[in-house]
Amino acid sequence: MSVLTSPRGKVEVVHCRRTESQDIYCIKNLIRKFTQKLFGSLNIISLLEKANLAITLHNDQEEIMAQATFLDYPNWNVAPQDDWVSVFRELDSEIPCTPLNTLFMHLFVAVDEYSVGCCKEIIRTVFKAVPDLHFIFLIVPSYMSLGSTLITVFDQVGNIPSLTYDEDFAVHICHRHSHYPQLHIRKARVEDHDDLVPIFLHHDTILKETYGEYFLAELIEAQDEENHAVVCEVEGVAVGFMSVCSRVNMQLLHECFDLGPFHGLCTPHPDDVLEPPQELSVQGSSGAELRSSSQECQQIVKEPQEAVSPEAEESIQRKSTEEAAMEEALSPVQSGNTSEVEDTEKLSQEYSVDYTDYCISNTSSASISLPEETSNFRPIYRGASTAFCIQLFCIDEKHEARSLDFMNFVFSLFPDKNFCIISLPHLTPEFVLIQNFVKIVPFNNCTLDQDLYIFHRAGLLKTIKIRLATLSDTPGVENLVSTLMLNKSILEDLQQYNEARRDPDGTPLQAFVAEVAEQVVGIAVIRDEMDIEYIRSHYNIEDFIYFSHHQREEHGHLYHFALNPIFQHYTKFFLKEILRLGYKSCLYYPVYPRTKEGKFQSSSAHSLTSALHYLVPVRPRRQIVYPLEKLGINAPSKEVSKDALSYALNHTNRKLTLEPKITVNAKIVVVGASSVGISFLETLIFCSHLKFSNLTLISTHGLPGKKLLGTEQRKFLASDHCYNDKDHALMSLCSWVNVVVGKMTAIDRAAKQVIVSGEEVVPYDHLVLCTGQQYQVPRPTGADISQHPTNREVLNSSLRRYTGPVPCNHFTLNDEEDCLKALTWIRNNSIAAEGNVIVYGNTIDTYTTVETLLNLGVRGSYIHLVQHPPTSIITCINNYAVEGAVEDVLRAAGVTVYRDAVLAQWNDGLNPDPIHSASFTTPTKPFQLPCSMFFSFCEKNVDYETFRAFNDACLVYDGRLVIDTNFHTNDIAIRAAGSLTKFSNRYYSNEWTHSNFNSKEIGFQLAAAMLNLFDPTLKPVTEPPADLDRLIPMYKGAKIKGGILPGSYHYLHIAKPAIPTPLEVQMAQSDFGSEIVTGNVKNGTYFRIHTNKYKMVETITCLSKVPFPASNYIRLFGQHEQVLNNLCTRYKDGLVPDLYSYFTEPWCMALFHDRFIDLRKELRQILSSKEEENLPSIEELARQIEDEEINLPEKPKNYLKRVFQETIYRPLVEKSILDYLRYNHYHLPMYAWPGII
């Protein structure tokens, strides 16, 4: 915030922010003829799309006062985009401009009255936002003067000719030192005490309370050879302080952090022990576990079957290649307090690279061998320490952007040290200084509540140069990537580039190297993105770019990226230079999933690096399932509709290269990989402006989505249609989330730790419990059926827990891992040929399991479906027509169904392992069945060990874990969501729980509630009034269940969130609405739609013998019947004989489109806004009619129609719809619009 004063004395308070797309209209209004003469005729949208930095200045009323746009190459085509440095060096050799320290102003507009003040404020903001920036150039026609505004900040340095125009252009320059200069650094003096104390006390008073009022003076006085205190000053006043010390507890650091890539911060010594005595490795097998550290977590346990996170593989690689790590430290670099640090010695080529291979697996048979990190081995470094530490640091907020200015001076105080380290409590917000440091990976068993950051002396070098690779770079690149798992692929691509500049298939190929002191310290390889139509149609890249303003050849595909870790803070600069030198505007990086075998997918293998965290993840788009044969030539192109291998997409563009991310280091631990937990994590990782560095998932089987059952359609369990395997591949949570494989057994609330599997410790700041409910092993009543007891005579044991040994042939299926075990047992024990299978329970999962067994070849006469007494009058399907069809199929298949049966004994009360027989009581007479497999689908409940963890932690539990409306338990640091929970009794709503709502929506709302803690861009949440705090939130997403029922019936049921009620009771209500039913259940053509009294679709039930596009039908929920082409009227007129066919007609494809909801919102906005002065909005007219404020000579509906037709609203609505169809024509080519024919 700044205050500007106009020449007439008027005052405006102004604020700076990044330019947004809605600013374009105001920017155009500020352009004058003089502006066009200075900068040329510009396409503002295109300019902002390609700009590296665009700043808008606005006042308190959000009125735009000024705007400036900056790029990393000159305008007016005075020099090539990729080779402007030589031109400007020839112009004035005393100006050391480089791509790192230079930007070019391509546009400046301002309100005339405040233009001078606005210009200076924007320039100051730019220098503050880009610490490495030293020069801003302005290029205008030589015959033009700069005017009274720009001349106040720019000075002319000469003229250069244009490559396009036959005229000269004047070059003007603006220097940093005139606006936001570098800070002067010197040794601290006692006299600085009075200047510094207010700065310290502004942030914290702990030091004063602990060490007394004059702690700072005493610290300054205590300086010696090992301890130094330095200050930065502005105009003779100290505005920042840093205390450094060469005494470092190296033993503690070696025990807690993986310092292998930095040789333990010690000089190499002959007696160093860098490897364990015996190499341990784990092959990618289903029974093995891999534990590895992630760059930003303290503990992680991974399975080889899962895609290993980038930083996890980085850690693995470091462990396996330590003998190739640094054999001698980087030579000391002499540095002083100057703007540009000179190179004095070459960087050692032996230095290890902070780099990762991300290996993709799908079809290749290549196996992997990964070192196991579960051992307690720690390297032993016997050399002298080469590190000093920052003990205390503070700087005035106005000058915080220049924090790195300290580093030159403090390194000069320790000429024999190469590393500067700083340890911080992990909840410390990331400040400017540590953004230039490398965060170190902690070991698994590290419980130190501090994060360690490292900065190398060579990181001060400003002479880093990015250029296209040459043949002579090959030895340097070989040395750089020699320890990497995909180094062969990198070198092959480099060779291909040097030989042909393109792939054998003709795809253009470019290789770039980063060079410092004539040594290669980085390598990147890109190709032209040849699949951009697929990317646009399958991913929301238009959240980040205006696609139509980027040429096809400007889209690049990042294949390899490796950068020495001491230059990691130059990663964004490297990416920015790739875009500039490669004439690209966008880069894309796919992350492919790993299959269950853990093999590399050689055809799509990419290298992966910590640069992933400098890219933004792109949300996948929901796709329409097209009836391609019916659409014919009107179907989308093959590039759009093809079924390609799924991958998670990451992206950067020119606008993002100078856009900082807000790092959130809080340890957020999610327990349970339920749909709620996955939705919560998904919401966090797709916040593009936030970087959550400490997300951890604790799950019994790790992340879902491993395709354990392959392409099997029948999955044993019904689906809630929240996530499938493809959805998990499109998210690649493993790239962002640390996974601990195990079971939560305890919570230590005092220490904020979760105990996993009784031994592993996972610390947390925020704990999110999403374990859900699981099927439990049933407890037999123990009744002796020889006495012929009935259910009434048997003690109900359903509320008691089974504590005996679980028989080996007893299965409770809760996830895909359990299903795989059951499938393996069936195939290994010849169950399909001769085994009797008992399926016990009365949920929908019993039907889907019976269908799976029949499909696997188990004869129906060997399957026994035993249904225990229902706990509710509502059946699991709640539709007699569907249930009747399923029962007919079971009867025809020979499956015996037993009703109201209670498990009495296994093996007549003898040893139940394995189960050979099972006895049951009924309301009449008991019975006994032979058993080879026993599936239990009794009522779900909270797992006992999970309950015990809650109970021992004194979390309030009342049948379920008790929460409030903000997901809080009785511990403010612990939240919970999903079927695990219930609302507190103070809400008087025990009928409503999270089980009544869509799990994906619950996870999203949970994340939204927590984002208020981390996202500074969100407005503070106001506390609701006391009376509203007693209301539980009501979510609107559809509750969905589906699966394949006996008879190969494909079943789908979509309904609004509600308290379960029998269908017959619902239909008897006066406000039920109406239903539309086509087909019949026996033929497998049943389709039922229920609309409420407002004609909104509220329930959909499908039962079909052939697969149908369930994702399409889910989009029908909540739509008005008129949107469905007047469905009710057409049905009454007999025009809709088959709803399945009806919803494959071309007209309805837009309903299934992912952006149709945006169109609806836009149309609603038009109708609710006042478009004409003398006429109220359509929405306001409807309200007036409802309130009887106006008398109408005709029916209200006809009146509103006439007003709509005769006013501006109709053309506005038509334009909006046509624009929508044009913009999304690649998805919706079946629609015509004016001018297409």
Short mmCIF file of C-alpha atoms in Angstrom, two decimals, residues 242-254 257 259 262 264-266 385-393 407 410-411 414 417-424 433-434 437-438 440 451-457:
data_model
loop_
_atom_site.label_atom_id
_atom_site.label_comp_id
_atom_site.label_asym_id
_atom_site.label_seq_id
_atom_site.Cartn_x
_atom_site.Cartn_y
_atom_site.Cartn_z
CA MET A 242 22.14 -11.65 11.22
CA SER A 243 24.17 -13.63 13.75
CA VAL A 244 26.32 -16.46 12.35
CA CYS A 245 28.43 -19.09 14.06
CA SER A 246 30.91 -21.68 12.80
CA ARG A 247 30.18 -24.12 15.64
CA VAL A 248 27.68 -26.63 14.26
CA ASN A 249 26.45 -29.85 15.89
CA MET A 250 27.39 -32.04 12.94
CA GLN A 251 26.69 -35.27 14.81
CA LEU A 252 23.04 -34.30 15.33
CA LEU A 253 22.66 -33.26 11.69
CA HIS A 254 24.18 -36.53 10.45
CA PHE A 257 19.15 -35.55 7.94
CA LEU A 259 23.24 -35.05 3.86
CA PHE A 262 26.44 -32.68 0.26
CA GLY A 264 27.69 -34.53 5.16
CA LEU A 265 28.76 -30.86 4.98
CA CYS A 266 32.30 -32.12 5.60
CA SER A 385 33.07 -29.30 8.91
CA THR A 386 32.57 -26.98 5.95
CA ALA A 387 29.43 -25.29 7.29
CA PHE A 388 28.47 -22.37 9.46
CA CYS A 389 25.01 -21.61 10.73
CA ILE A 390 22.68 -18.64 11.02
CA GLN A 391 21.69 -18.32 14.67
CA LEU A 392 19.55 -15.23 14.52
CA PHE A 393 18.07 -13.30 11.65
CA MET A 407 25.05 -13.86 2.14
CA VAL A 410 28.80 -13.60 5.81
CA PHE A 411 30.56 -16.03 3.46
CA PHE A 414 34.28 -17.71 6.83
CA LYS A 417 33.37 -22.68 4.77
CA ASN A 418 31.27 -23.61 1.74
CA PHE A 419 27.85 -24.11 3.28
CA CYS A 420 25.54 -21.86 5.24
CA ILE A 421 22.79 -23.67 7.14
CA ILE A 422 19.74 -22.58 9.07
CA SER A 423 17.29 -24.70 11.05
CA LEU A 424 13.77 -23.47 11.65
CA LEU A 433 15.90 -15.66 2.61
CA ILE A 434 15.17 -19.39 2.83
CA PHE A 437 18.05 -22.34 0.31
CA VAL A 438 17.70 -26.08 -0.34
CA ILE A 440 17.11 -31.15 3.30
CA ASP A 451 13.57 -28.17 9.15
CA LEU A 452 17.14 -27.83 7.85
CA TYR A 453 17.99 -25.51 4.95
CA ILE A 454 21.34 -25.29 3.15
CA PHE A 455 22.91 -22.68 0.90
CA HIS A 456 26.20 -23.20 -0.93
CA ARG A 457 28.72 -20.46 -1.55
#
